[in-house]
Coordinates of C-alpha atoms and ligand atoms in Angstrom, one line a residue:
X180 CA -30.7 -67.7 -1.3
X181 CA -29.1 -71.1 -1.3
X182 CA -26.4 -71.5 1.4
X183 CA -22.9 -72.2 0.1
X184 CA -21.6 -75.8 0.3
X185 CA -19.3 -74.8 3.2
X186 CA -22.4 -74.0 5.3
X187 CA -23.6 -77.6 5.0
X188 CA -20.1 -78.9 5.9
X189 CA -19.9 -76.8 9.0
X190 CA -23.4 -77.8 10.2
X191 CA -22.8 -81.5 9.6
X192 CA -19.3 -81.6 11.0
X193 CA -20.3 -82.7 14.5
X194 CA -18.6 -79.9 16.2
X195 CA -15.7 -79.6 13.7
X196 CA -14.9 -83.3 13.9
X197 CA -16.0 -84.3 10.4
X198 CA -14.2 -87.6 9.4
X199 CA -10.7 -86.3 10.2
X200 CA -9.8 -89.2 12.4
X201 CA -10.7 -91.7 9.7
X202 CA -8.9 -89.6 7.0
X203 CA -5.7 -89.6 9.1
X204 CA -5.4 -93.4 9.0
X205 CA -6.2 -93.7 5.3
X206 CA -2.7 -94.2 4.0
X207 CA -3.8 -94.7 0.3
X208 CA -3.5 -90.9 0.0
X209 CA -1.6 -88.0 1.5
X210 CA -4.7 -85.9 1.3
X211 CA -8.0 -85.9 3.2
X212 CA -11.6 -85.6 1.9
X213 CA -12.8 -82.3 0.5
X214 CA -15.2 -81.8 3.4
X215 CA -12.5 -82.4 6.0
X216 CA -10.3 -80.0 4.2
X217 CA -12.8 -77.3 5.2
X218 CA -13.1 -78.7 8.7
X219 CA -9.3 -78.9 9.5
X220 CA -9.0 -75.2 8.7
X221 CA -10.8 -74.5 12.0
X222 CA -8.0 -76.6 13.7
X223 CA -5.4 -74.3 12.2
X224 CA -4.2 -76.3 9.2
X225 CA -4.5 -76.4 5.4
X226 CA -4.0 -79.2 2.9
X227 CA -1.6 -78.0 0.3
X228 CA 0.6 -79.5 -2.4
X229 CA 4.0 -78.6 -3.9
X230 CA 3.0 -76.6 -7.0
X231 CA 6.5 -76.7 -8.3
X232 CA 6.1 -80.5 -8.7
X233 CA 2.6 -80.7 -10.1
X234 CA 3.5 -81.3 -13.7
X235 CA 6.2 -83.9 -12.9
X236 CA 3.7 -85.8 -10.6
X237 CA 1.0 -85.7 -13.3
X238 CA 3.4 -87.0 -15.9
X239 CA 4.3 -89.9 -13.6
X240 CA 0.6 -90.5 -12.9
X241 CA 1.2 -89.9 -9.2
X242 CA -1.1 -87.9 -6.9
X243 CA -0.1 -84.4 -6.0
X244 CA 2.7 -84.1 -3.4
X245 CA 0.4 -83.3 -0.6
X246 CA 1.4 -81.9 2.8
X247 CA -0.1 -79.6 5.4
X248 CA 0.6 -76.1 6.7
X249 CA -0.1 -75.5 10.4
X250 CA -0.6 -72.0 11.8
X251 CA -0.3 -71.3 15.6
X252 CA -2.6 -69.2 17.7
X253 CA -0.5 -66.6 19.4
X254 CA -2.5 -63.5 20.4
X255 CA -0.2 -60.5 20.1
X256 CA 2.5 -62.8 18.8
X257 CA 4.6 -63.7 21.8
X258 CA 6.7 -66.8 22.4
X259 CA 8.9 -67.6 25.4
X260 CA 12.5 -68.8 24.9
X261 CA 11.4 -72.4 25.7
X262 CA 8.6 -72.2 23.2
X263 CA 11.0 -70.8 20.5
X264 CA 13.3 -73.8 21.1
X265 CA 10.3 -76.1 20.7
X266 CA 9.2 -74.5 17.5
X267 CA 12.8 -74.7 16.2
X268 CA 12.9 -78.5 16.8
X269 CA 9.3 -79.1 15.6
X270 CA 10.1 -77.2 12.4
X271 CA 13.3 -79.3 11.9
X272 CA 11.7 -82.6 12.6
X273 CA 8.3 -82.4 10.8
X274 CA 8.3 -79.5 8.3
X275 CA 10.4 -77.8 5.7
X276 CA 12.5 -76.4 8.5
X277 CA 11.6 -72.8 7.7
X278 CA 9.8 -71.0 10.4
X279 CA 7.5 -68.5 8.6
X280 CA 6.5 -65.4 10.5
X281 CA 3.1 -64.2 9.2
X282 CA 1.6 -60.8 8.6
X283 CA -0.6 -61.4 11.6
X284 CA 2.2 -62.0 14.2
X285 CA 2.1 -65.7 14.3
X286 CA 4.1 -68.6 12.8
X287 CA 3.4 -71.2 10.1
X288 CA 5.1 -74.4 9.4
X289 CA 4.8 -75.9 5.9
X290 CA 5.3 -79.3 4.3
X291 CA 4.0 -81.5 7.2
X292 CA 3.0 -84.9 6.0
X293 CA -0.4 -86.3 7.1
X294 CA 1.2 -89.0 9.2
X295 CA 3.2 -86.3 11.1
X296 CA 0.2 -84.0 11.9
X297 CA -0.6 -85.6 15.2
X298 CA 3.0 -85.8 16.5
X299 CA 3.4 -82.1 15.4
X300 CA 0.4 -80.9 17.3
X301 CA 1.3 -83.1 20.3
X302 CA 4.8 -81.5 20.3
X303 CA 3.2 -78.0 20.1
X304 CA 0.8 -78.9 22.9
X305 CA 3.7 -80.0 25.1
X306 CA 5.1 -76.5 24.6
X307 CA 1.7 -75.0 25.6
X308 CA 1.0 -73.9 22.1
X309 CA -2.1 -74.6 20.0
X310 CA -3.5 -73.9 16.5
X311 CA -7.2 -73.7 17.4
X312 CA -9.2 -71.4 15.2
X313 CA -6.3 -69.8 13.3
X314 CA -8.1 -70.5 10.0
X315 CA -11.7 -71.2 9.1
X316 CA -14.9 -69.1 9.5
X317 CA -14.2 -67.9 13.0
X318 CA -12.2 -65.3 14.8
X319 CA -8.5 -65.7 13.9
X320 CA -5.3 -64.8 15.7
X321 CA -5.8 -61.5 17.4
X322 CA -3.1 -59.0 16.4
X323 CA -1.8 -56.2 18.6
X324 CA 0.7 -53.4 18.4
X325 CA 4.2 -55.1 18.7
X326 CA 6.6 -52.6 20.1
X327 CA 6.7 -52.5 23.9
X328 CA 9.0 -49.5 23.8
X329 CA 6.4 -47.3 22.3
X330 CA 3.6 -47.1 24.8
X331 CA 2.9 -47.5 28.5
X332 CA -0.3 -49.3 27.4
X333 CA 1.5 -52.1 25.6
X334 CA 1.2 -54.8 28.3
X335 CA -2.4 -54.0 28.9
X336 CA -3.2 -54.1 25.2
X337 CA -1.7 -57.5 25.0
X338 CA -3.9 -58.6 27.9
X339 CA -6.9 -57.6 25.7
X340 CA -5.5 -59.6 22.8
X341 CA -5.5 -62.7 25.0
X342 CA -8.9 -62.0 26.6
X343 CA -10.5 -61.4 23.2
X344 CA -8.9 -64.5 21.7
X345 CA -10.2 -66.6 24.7
X346 CA -13.7 -65.2 24.6
X347 CA -14.1 -65.9 20.9
X348 CA -12.8 -69.4 20.9
X349 CA -15.2 -72.2 19.8
X350 CA -16.6 -74.3 22.6
X351 CA -16.0 -77.6 20.8
X352 CA -13.3 -79.9 22.2
X353 CA -12.7 -81.5 18.8
X354 CA -9.1 -80.2 18.5
X355 CA -8.2 -82.0 21.7
X356 CA -10.0 -85.2 20.7
X357 CA -8.6 -85.4 17.2
X358 CA -5.0 -84.4 17.8
X359 CA -4.3 -85.2 21.4
X360 CA -6.5 -88.3 21.6
X361 CA -8.4 -86.9 24.6
X362 CA -11.6 -88.7 25.7
X363 CA -14.8 -87.6 24.0
X364 CA -17.0 -85.5 26.4
X365 CA -19.8 -87.6 27.9
X366 CA -22.2 -84.7 27.9
X367 CA -22.1 -82.9 24.5
X368 CA -24.2 -80.1 26.1
X369 CA -20.9 -78.7 27.5
X370 CA -20.0 -77.9 23.9
X371 CA -23.1 -75.7 23.4
X372 CA -21.8 -72.6 21.7
X373 CA -23.9 -69.5 22.1
X374 CA -21.6 -67.5 19.8
X375 CA -20.9 -69.8 16.9
X376 CA -23.8 -72.3 17.4
X377 CA -23.4 -75.0 14.7
X378 CA -22.9 -72.6 11.8
X379 CA -19.9 -70.5 12.9
X380 CA -19.4 -67.2 11.0
X381 CA -20.2 -66.7 7.4
X382 CA -16.5 -66.2 6.7
X383 CA -13.1 -65.6 8.4
X384 CA -12.9 -62.8 11.0
X385 CA -10.0 -60.7 12.1
X386 CA -9.3 -58.4 15.0
X387 CA -6.4 -56.1 15.5
X388 CA -5.5 -53.7 18.3
X389 CA -3.5 -50.6 17.5
X390 CA -1.8 -48.0 19.8
X391 CA -1.5 -44.6 18.2
X392 CA 0.7 -43.0 16.9
X393 CA 2.3 -46.1 15.4
X394 CA 0.0 -48.2 13.3
X395 CA 2.4 -51.1 12.9
X396 CA -0.5 -53.5 13.2
X397 CA -2.4 -52.0 10.2
X398 CA -5.4 -51.8 12.5
X399 CA -7.9 -50.6 9.9
X400 CA -7.4 -53.6 7.6
X401 CA -9.2 -55.8 10.2
X402 CA -12.8 -56.8 10.4
X403 CA -12.7 -55.1 13.8
X404 CA -10.0 -52.6 14.6
X405 CA -9.6 -51.4 18.2
X406 CA -7.7 -48.2 18.5
X407 CA -6.4 -47.6 22.0
X408 CA -7.2 -44.2 23.5
X409 CA -4.9 -43.1 26.3
X410 CA -5.1 -40.3 28.8
X411 CA -2.2 -39.5 31.1
X412 CA -0.6 -42.9 30.4
X413 CA -3.8 -44.8 31.3
X414 CA -6.1 -46.7 28.9
X415 CA -9.5 -45.1 28.7
X416 CA -10.9 -47.4 26.1
X417 CA -11.0 -47.9 22.3
X418 CA -12.3 -46.4 19.2
X419 CA -14.2 -49.2 17.6
X420 CA -13.7 -49.6 13.8
X421 CA -15.6 -52.2 11.8
X422 CA -15.5 -53.5 8.2
X423 CA -11.9 -53.7 7.2
X424 CA -10.7 -56.3 4.7
X425 CA -8.4 -56.3 1.7
X426 CA -9.3 -59.0 -0.7
X427 CA -10.9 -58.5 -4.1
X428 CA -11.3 -60.9 -7.0
X429 CA -9.9 -60.0 -10.5
X430 CA -12.8 -59.4 -12.7
X431 CA -15.5 -59.4 -10.0
X432 CA -16.6 -55.7 -9.5
X433 CA -18.8 -56.6 -6.5
X434 CA -15.6 -57.3 -4.5
X435 CA -13.4 -54.6 -3.1
X436 CA -10.8 -53.8 -0.4
X437 CA -12.0 -51.6 2.4
X438 CA -10.6 -49.9 5.5
X439 CA -12.6 -50.2 8.7
X440 CA -14.9 -47.3 9.7
X441 CA -14.6 -46.0 13.2
X442 CA -18.2 -46.0 14.6
X443 CA -17.6 -44.8 18.2
X444 CA -15.8 -45.2 21.4
X445 CA -16.2 -48.0 24.0
X446 CA -14.7 -47.8 27.5
X447 CA -12.1 -50.3 28.5
X448 CA -12.9 -53.5 30.4
X449 CA -16.2 -55.5 29.9
X450 CA -17.8 -52.9 27.6
X451 CA -15.0 -53.4 25.1
X452 CA -15.3 -57.2 25.2
X453 CA -19.1 -57.0 24.9
X454 CA -18.8 -54.7 21.9
X455 CA -16.5 -57.0 20.1
X456 CA -18.6 -60.1 20.9
X457 CA -21.8 -58.5 19.6
X458 CA -20.2 -57.3 16.4
X459 CA -19.6 -61.0 15.8
X460 CA -23.1 -62.0 16.6
X461 CA -24.5 -59.4 14.2
X462 CA -22.2 -60.7 11.4
X463 CA -23.2 -64.3 12.4
X464 CA -26.9 -63.4 11.9
X465 CA -26.7 -61.0 9.0
X466 CA -23.6 -61.9 7.0
X467 CA -24.0 -63.4 3.5
X468 CA -24.0 -67.3 3.7
X469 CA -24.6 -67.9 0.0
X470 CA -21.7 -66.2 -1.8
X471 CA -18.4 -66.6 0.0
X472 CA -16.9 -63.9 -2.1
X473 CA -19.3 -61.4 -0.4
X474 CA -19.4 -62.9 3.0
X475 CA -16.8 -60.8 5.0
X476 CA -18.0 -58.3 7.5
X477 CA -17.1 -55.4 5.2
X478 CA -19.9 -56.3 2.8
X479 CA -22.4 -56.7 5.7
X480 CA -21.4 -53.3 7.0
X481 CA -21.9 -51.7 3.5
X482 CA -25.2 -53.6 2.9
X483 CA -26.9 -52.4 6.1
X484 CA -25.0 -49.1 6.6
X485 CA -23.3 -47.5 9.6
X486 CA -26.5 -46.0 11.3
X487 CA -28.2 -49.4 11.2
X488 CA -25.0 -51.1 12.6
X489 CA -24.7 -48.6 15.4
X490 CA -28.4 -49.1 16.4
X491 CA -28.2 -52.9 16.2
X492 CA -25.0 -53.0 18.1
X493 CA -26.3 -50.7 20.9
X494 CA -29.4 -52.9 21.2
X495 CA -27.4 -56.0 21.6
X496 CA -24.8 -54.4 23.9
X497 CA -27.5 -52.7 26.0
X498 CA -25.4 -49.6 26.2
X499 CA -24.6 -46.7 23.8
X500 CA -21.4 -46.1 21.9
X501 CA -19.7 -42.8 22.8
X502 CA -18.5 -40.4 20.2
X503 CA -15.2 -41.3 18.6
X504 CA -12.2 -39.9 20.4
X505 CA -9.4 -38.0 18.5
X506 CA -6.3 -40.0 17.6
X507 CA -3.5 -39.7 15.0
X508 CA -1.3 -42.3 13.3
X509 CA 2.0 -40.9 12.2
X510 CA 3.8 -44.2 11.2
X511 CA 3.3 -47.8 10.4
X512 CA 6.6 -49.5 10.9
X513 CA 9.0 -51.5 12.9
X514 CA 11.9 -49.8 14.7
X515 CA 14.9 -51.9 14.0
X516 CA 17.8 -52.5 16.3
X517 CA 18.0 -52.0 20.0
X518 CA 15.4 -49.8 21.8
X519 CA 14.8 -49.4 25.5
X520 CA 11.3 -50.0 26.8
X521 CA 9.5 -48.0 29.5
X522 CA 9.9 -51.0 31.8
X523 CA 13.7 -50.6 31.5
X524 CA 14.1 -53.8 29.4
X525 CA 15.6 -53.8 26.0
X526 CA 14.2 -54.9 22.6
X527 CA 16.1 -55.7 19.4
X528 CA 13.9 -55.8 16.3
X529 CA 15.4 -58.1 13.7
X530 CA 14.6 -57.7 10.0
X531 CA 13.3 -61.0 8.7
X532 CA 13.0 -60.7 4.9
X533 CA 9.4 -61.7 4.1
X534 CA 9.1 -63.5 7.5
X535 CA 11.3 -66.5 6.6
X536 CA 13.4 -67.6 9.5
X537 CA 16.1 -69.8 8.0
X538 CA 19.9 -69.8 7.5
X539 CA 20.8 -68.3 4.2
X540 CA 23.6 -66.4 2.4
X541 CA 22.6 -63.1 4.2
X542 CA 22.6 -64.4 7.8
X543 CA 22.3 -67.6 9.9
X544 CA 19.1 -66.2 11.4
X545 CA 17.6 -69.5 12.5
X546 CA 20.8 -70.6 14.2
X547 CA 21.2 -67.2 15.9
X548 CA 17.6 -67.2 17.3
X549 CA 18.0 -70.7 18.6
X550 CA 21.3 -69.7 20.3
X551 CA 19.6 -66.7 21.8
X552 CA 16.7 -68.9 23.0
X553 CA 19.2 -71.2 24.6
X554 CA 20.5 -68.4 26.8
X555 CA 17.0 -68.0 28.2
X556 CA 17.6 -64.3 28.4
X557 CA 14.8 -63.0 26.1
X558 CA 11.3 -63.6 24.8
X559 CA 10.4 -63.4 21.1
X560 CA 7.7 -61.1 19.8
X561 CA 6.5 -61.1 16.2
X562 CA 5.4 -58.0 14.3
X563 CA 2.7 -57.6 11.7
X564 CA 5.5 -56.7 9.3
X565 CA 6.8 -60.3 9.5
X566 CA 9.7 -59.4 11.8
X567 CA 10.8 -60.7 15.2
X568 CA 11.8 -58.7 18.3
X569 CA 14.3 -60.3 20.7
X570 CA 12.4 -58.9 23.6
X571 CA 12.5 -58.2 27.3
X572 CA 16.3 -58.3 27.7
X573 CA 18.0 -57.0 30.8
X574 CA 20.6 -54.3 30.4
X575 CA 23.3 -56.6 31.7
X576 CA 22.4 -59.3 29.2
X577 CA 22.4 -57.1 26.1
X578 CA 26.0 -57.6 25.3
X579 CA 25.6 -61.4 25.1
X580 CA 22.6 -61.1 22.8
X581 CA 24.4 -58.5 20.6
X582 CA 27.4 -60.9 20.3
X583 CA 25.1 -63.7 19.0
X584 CA 23.3 -61.3 16.6
X585 CA 26.7 -60.2 15.2
X586 CA 28.3 -63.6 15.1
X587 CA 25.6 -64.9 12.7
X588 CA 25.4 -61.6 10.6
X589 CA 21.9 -60.9 11.8
X590 CA 22.8 -57.5 13.1
X591 CA 24.6 -56.7 9.8
X592 CA 21.6 -57.7 7.7
X593 CA 19.2 -55.8 9.9
X594 CA 21.3 -52.6 10.1
X595 CA 22.8 -52.5 6.7
X596 CA 19.9 -53.6 4.5
X597 CA 18.5 -50.7 2.4
X598 CA 15.5 -48.6 3.6
X599 CA 13.3 -49.9 0.9
X600 CA 14.1 -53.5 1.7
X601 CA 13.4 -53.3 5.4
X602 CA 10.0 -51.6 4.6
X603 CA 9.1 -54.3 2.1
X604 CA 6.8 -57.3 2.7
X605 CA 5.5 -60.2 0.5
X606 CA 3.1 -63.0 1.1
X607 CA 3.9 -66.7 0.8
X608 CA 2.5 -67.5 -2.7
X609 CA 4.4 -70.2 -4.6
X610 CA 5.1 -73.1 -4.1
X611 CA 2.6 -73.8 -1.3
X612 CA -0.3 -71.4 -1.7
X613 CA -3.0 -72.9 -3.9
X614 CA -4.3 -69.5 -4.9
X615 CA -1.1 -67.9 -6.1
X616 CA -1.1 -66.5 -9.6
X617 CA 2.4 -65.1 -9.4
X618 CA 5.5 -65.3 -7.2
X619 CA 5.8 -63.2 -4.0
X620 CA 8.2 -64.1 -1.2
X621 CA 10.5 -66.0 -3.5
X622 CA 10.8 -63.1 -5.9
X623 CA 10.6 -60.0 -3.7
X624 CA 14.3 -60.1 -2.5
X625 CA 15.6 -60.1 -6.1
X626 CA 13.0 -57.5 -7.2
X627 CA 14.0 -55.2 -4.4
X628 CA 17.6 -55.5 -5.6
X629 CA 16.5 -54.0 -8.9
X630 CA 14.5 -51.2 -7.2
X631 CA 17.4 -50.1 -5.0
X632 CA 19.5 -48.7 -7.8
X633 CA 16.5 -46.7 -9.0
X634 CA 16.2 -45.1 -5.6
X635 CA 19.9 -44.4 -5.5
X636 CA 19.8 -42.9 -8.9
X637 CA 17.2 -40.3 -7.8
X638 CA 18.8 -39.8 -4.3
X639 CA 15.7 -41.0 -2.5
X640 CA 17.2 -44.2 -1.0
X641 CA 16.6 -43.0 2.6
X642 CA 12.8 -42.6 1.9
X643 CA 10.9 -45.1 4.0
X644 CA 8.5 -46.1 1.2
X645 CA 6.3 -49.0 2.1
X646 CA 6.3 -51.6 -0.8
X647 CA 4.4 -54.8 -0.7
X648 CA 3.8 -57.7 -3.0
X649 CA 1.1 -60.4 -3.1
X650 CA 0.8 -63.4 -5.5
X651 CA -2.9 -62.7 -6.0
X652 CA -5.5 -60.1 -5.0
X653 CA -6.4 -61.7 -1.7
X654 CA -4.0 -59.3 -0.1
X655 CA -2.2 -61.5 2.5
X656 CA 0.8 -59.2 2.4
X657 CA -1.6 -56.2 2.6
X658 CA -0.4 -55.0 -0.8
X659 CA -3.4 -52.7 -1.3
X660 CA -2.5 -50.9 1.9
X661 CA 1.0 -50.0 0.7
X662 CA 2.5 -46.9 -1.0
X663 CA 3.5 -49.2 -3.8
X664 CA 1.6 -52.5 -4.2
X665 CA 2.3 -55.3 -6.6
X666 CA -0.6 -57.7 -7.0
X667 CA -0.1 -60.9 -9.0
X668 CA -2.3 -61.4 -12.1
X669 CA -0.4 -64.3 -13.9
X670 CA 3.0 -65.9 -13.6
X671 CA 5.5 -63.0 -13.9
X672 CA 2.8 -60.3 -14.2
X673 CA 1.4 -57.9 -11.7
X674 CA -1.0 -54.9 -11.3
X675 CA 1.0 -51.9 -10.0
X676 CA -0.9 -50.0 -7.4
X677 CA 0.3 -46.7 -5.9
X678 CA -0.8 -43.9 -3.5
X679 CA -1.5 -45.6 -0.2
X680 CA -0.5 -43.4 2.7
X681 CA 2.4 -44.2 5.0
X682 CA 0.1 -44.5 8.1
X683 CA -2.3 -47.0 6.8
X684 CA -5.4 -44.8 6.6
X685 CA -5.7 -44.7 2.8
X686 CA -5.6 -47.6 0.3
X687 CA -3.7 -47.4 -2.9
X688 CA -5.2 -47.3 -6.5
X689 CA -4.5 -49.4 -9.5
X690 CA -2.1 -47.5 -11.8
X691 CA -0.9 -50.1 -14.4
X692 CA -2.4 -53.4 -15.2
X693 CA -0.9 -56.8 -15.8
X694 CA 2.7 -55.7 -16.5
X695 CA 6.0 -57.6 -16.3
X696 CA 9.2 -56.8 -14.4
X697 CA 10.7 -54.7 -17.2
X698 CA 7.5 -52.5 -17.4
X699 CA 7.2 -52.3 -13.6
X700 CA 10.8 -51.0 -13.3
X701 CA 10.4 -48.6 -16.1
X702 CA 7.2 -47.2 -14.5
X703 CA 8.9 -46.9 -11.1
X704 CA 11.9 -45.2 -12.7
X705 CA 9.5 -42.5 -14.1
X706 CA 7.6 -42.2 -10.9
X707 CA 10.7 -41.9 -8.7
X708 CA 12.1 -39.2 -11.1
X709 CA 8.9 -37.1 -10.8
X710 CA 8.9 -37.6 -7.0
X711 CA 12.6 -36.6 -6.6
X712 CA 12.1 -33.5 -8.7
X713 CA 8.7 -32.3 -7.5
X714 CA 8.1 -33.5 -3.9
X715 CA 7.6 -31.0 -1.1
X716 CA 9.7 -31.2 2.1
X717 CA 8.8 -34.3 4.1
X718 CA 6.3 -35.4 1.5
X719 CA 5.9 -39.2 1.3
X720 CA 5.7 -41.0 -2.0
X721 CA 2.1 -42.1 -1.4
X722 CA 1.0 -38.5 -0.6
X723 CA 3.0 -37.1 -3.6
X724 CA 1.2 -39.4 -6.0
X725 CA -2.1 -37.8 -5.0
X726 CA -1.1 -34.2 -4.7
X727 CA 0.8 -34.3 -8.1
X728 CA -2.1 -35.9 -9.9
X729 CA -0.1 -39.0 -11.0
X730 CA -3.1 -41.2 -10.8
X731 CA -4.8 -39.2 -13.6
X732 CA -2.0 -40.2 -16.0
Ligands
LIG996 FE1 -4.2 -65.0 3.7 C1 -5.9 -67.3 2.1 C2 -1.5 -66.9 3.7 C3 -2.7 -62.9 6.0 C4 -6.5 -62.6 3.0 N1 -3.8 -66.8 3.1 C5 -4.7 -67.6 2.5 C6 -4.1 -69.0 2.3 C7 -4.4 -69.9 3.5 C8 -4.4 -69.8 1.0 C9 -5.6 -70.7 1.0 O1 -6.8 -70.2 1.3 O2 -5.5 -71.9 0.8 C10 -2.6 -68.7 2.3 C11 -1.6 -69.8 2.7 C12 -0.3 -69.6 2.0 C13 0.7 -70.5 2.6 O3 1.2 -71.4 1.8 O4 1.2 -70.3 3.7 C14 -2.6 -67.4 3.1 N2 -2.5 -65.0 4.8 C15 -1.4 -65.8 4.6 C16 -0.2 -65.4 5.3 C17 0.6 -66.6 5.9 C18 0.6 -64.5 4.5 C19 2.0 -64.2 4.9 O5 2.9 -64.3 4.1 O6 2.2 -63.8 6.1 C20 -0.9 -64.5 6.4 C21 -1.3 -65.3 7.7 C22 -1.9 -64.5 8.7 C23 -2.2 -65.2 10.0 O7 -1.2 -65.4 10.7 O8 -3.3 -65.5 10.3 C24 -2.1 -64.1 5.7 N3 -4.6 -63.1 4.5 C25 -3.8 -62.4 5.3 C26 -4.2 -61.0 5.2 C27 -3.4 -59.8 6.0 C28 -4.0 -59.6 7.3 O9 -4.9 -60.3 7.8 O10 -3.5 -58.7 8.0 C29 -5.2 -60.9 4.4 C30 -5.9 -59.6 3.9 C31 -6.8 -59.0 5.0 C32 -8.2 -59.6 4.9 O11 -8.4 -60.7 5.5 O12 -9.0 -59.1 4.2 C33 -5.5 -62.2 3.9 N4 -5.9 -65.0 2.8 C34 -6.7 -63.8 2.5 C35 -7.8 -64.2 1.7 C36 -9.0 -63.3 1.2 C37 -10.1 -63.3 2.2 C38 -11.3 -62.6 1.6 O13 -11.9 -61.7 2.3 O14 -11.8 -63.0 0.5 C39 -7.6 -65.6 1.4 C40 -8.5 -66.5 0.5 C41 -9.8 -66.9 1.2 O15 -10.0 -66.8 2.4 O16 -10.6 -67.5 0.5 C42 -6.5 -66.0 2.1
LIG997 FE1 -1.7 -66.9 -1.5 FE2 -2.8 -64.8 -2.6 FE3 -2.5 -64.9 0.0 FE4 -0.4 -64.6 -1.5 S1 -2.1 -63.1 -1.3 S2 -0.6 -66.0 0.2 S3 -0.9 -65.7 -3.3 S4 -3.8 -66.2 -1.2

């Protein structure tokens, strides 16, 4: 089958250099060439335009209002106070000013002009931060369980996130050459890349590490999910799960969301790293390079089947997988407010609505986090639910941090927001995402304000129902893995999905198609009524939907 055009672009990109340097100095346009658009993704950036202003620009016969989004590589999502301050200043100087925490524990800045790309990357580099391989057909930011209070394994697991990220980095030095003006290597052989070669992977690749019993990282939605197995407080190794991925395309029945399948156990240390590496080599060699809609690992897993995968993986690893070890997930959430870690340090999880760090009518969050960073008394950890943890705070410094959180209404917004709001999540969508069909993060807060009274009405306001919205079926806000998922179909219209479980081990199912807000609220009203009247003690909304046969309606 004929390779997709992106395959040619990768191969001919001269180690991901393309003609980016030339494109940067072409001031006739705010954009870059179509081929370079693909190449810069591997450097952690996307060419976008302001979709709110497309019509106005077309009318004035102007080119689209182009700018770039940059996404950082932050395995496990940790920033020091100094790095937070740097991000704050970089965001203010070169981007829209909003620091966007993503669903994979990193940050994105939007609205960066082409002429500001190099200064932005240079400023990040000065803060020891990079954006290498956070997009493109390559391993992305490695996500890991966020809450240090919850497991003695936490620090060790974060060590793995870093090790895996490093091991799966591309060998090309293009990022340093293009953005930091470093000298070109004299001997290109140093860039020989046994993993990615010159073709990289057929498609994006994601790895998450979870620590039961909290599945805050949504581990099974990743191409590779590593589930930490502990015995007497020590890490024994990981259950290895492969083939997770959430995207589907409206009207294309060959595409589907899938949770990863656990195929066995690998001991900690080198065997884990080897197993991960070889899953990538198999996907590199067997993944679909013709149809990008069918190129994710999940399709390669289903095409060849689990027995074949195990056999091929064992052959390449040169050792056998052990039988899967027992584990249970009981939650998938962030624990807001102050909690004490096993290391005697304190952690305050701040609710960041849809991951947008800014100052607004609810709280002066951006100012507060900057002031906290200035004290130098904490680190910052991002969660896969788009929140931030003010982390590693000493007992004696807690008071000072609390005062700042209170002064700027951050504590109030975190502690007094409704249960449904703090368990909600939405992807970026308009105005920057080129693939958005409907609003998500700009609409979700107002939508939640309309769901809250329904929950009050049926006295279920304390239920921790997971609700998520995405502006299209790509699933960036993991809407198909929610108890209630809204998936954009057209402007103002969504498919309503219900029945995912609270722990992240069962996807939801489409219940109503292409409905508007009035219809969504009416449907939820009916569902909440049934749930309030017929649920069993402790039964979650997602489980009730299945037991009560709602999906057959
Ligand atoms: Fe995503 C594409 C934003 C997590 C599945 N995603 C995009 C792009 C880059 C649009 C594009 O291709 O031009 C979006 C940029 C919007 C913007 O303006 O910022 C975008 N994705 C995001 C983020 C920022 C959503 C958020 O609000 O936090 C998340 C960044 C994560 C990160 O830090 O790396 C984000 N994307 C996800 C997730 C959730 C996850 O990984 O846990 C998924 C579903 C899981 C999965 O990968 O299957 C996801 N994004 C996609 C897809 C569908 C991929 C596929 O298998 O077909 C696309 C479209 C594509 O790749 O063609 C996409
Ligand atoms: Fe864009 Fe769709 Fe992802 Fe939302 S889910 S950020 S609309 S690609």
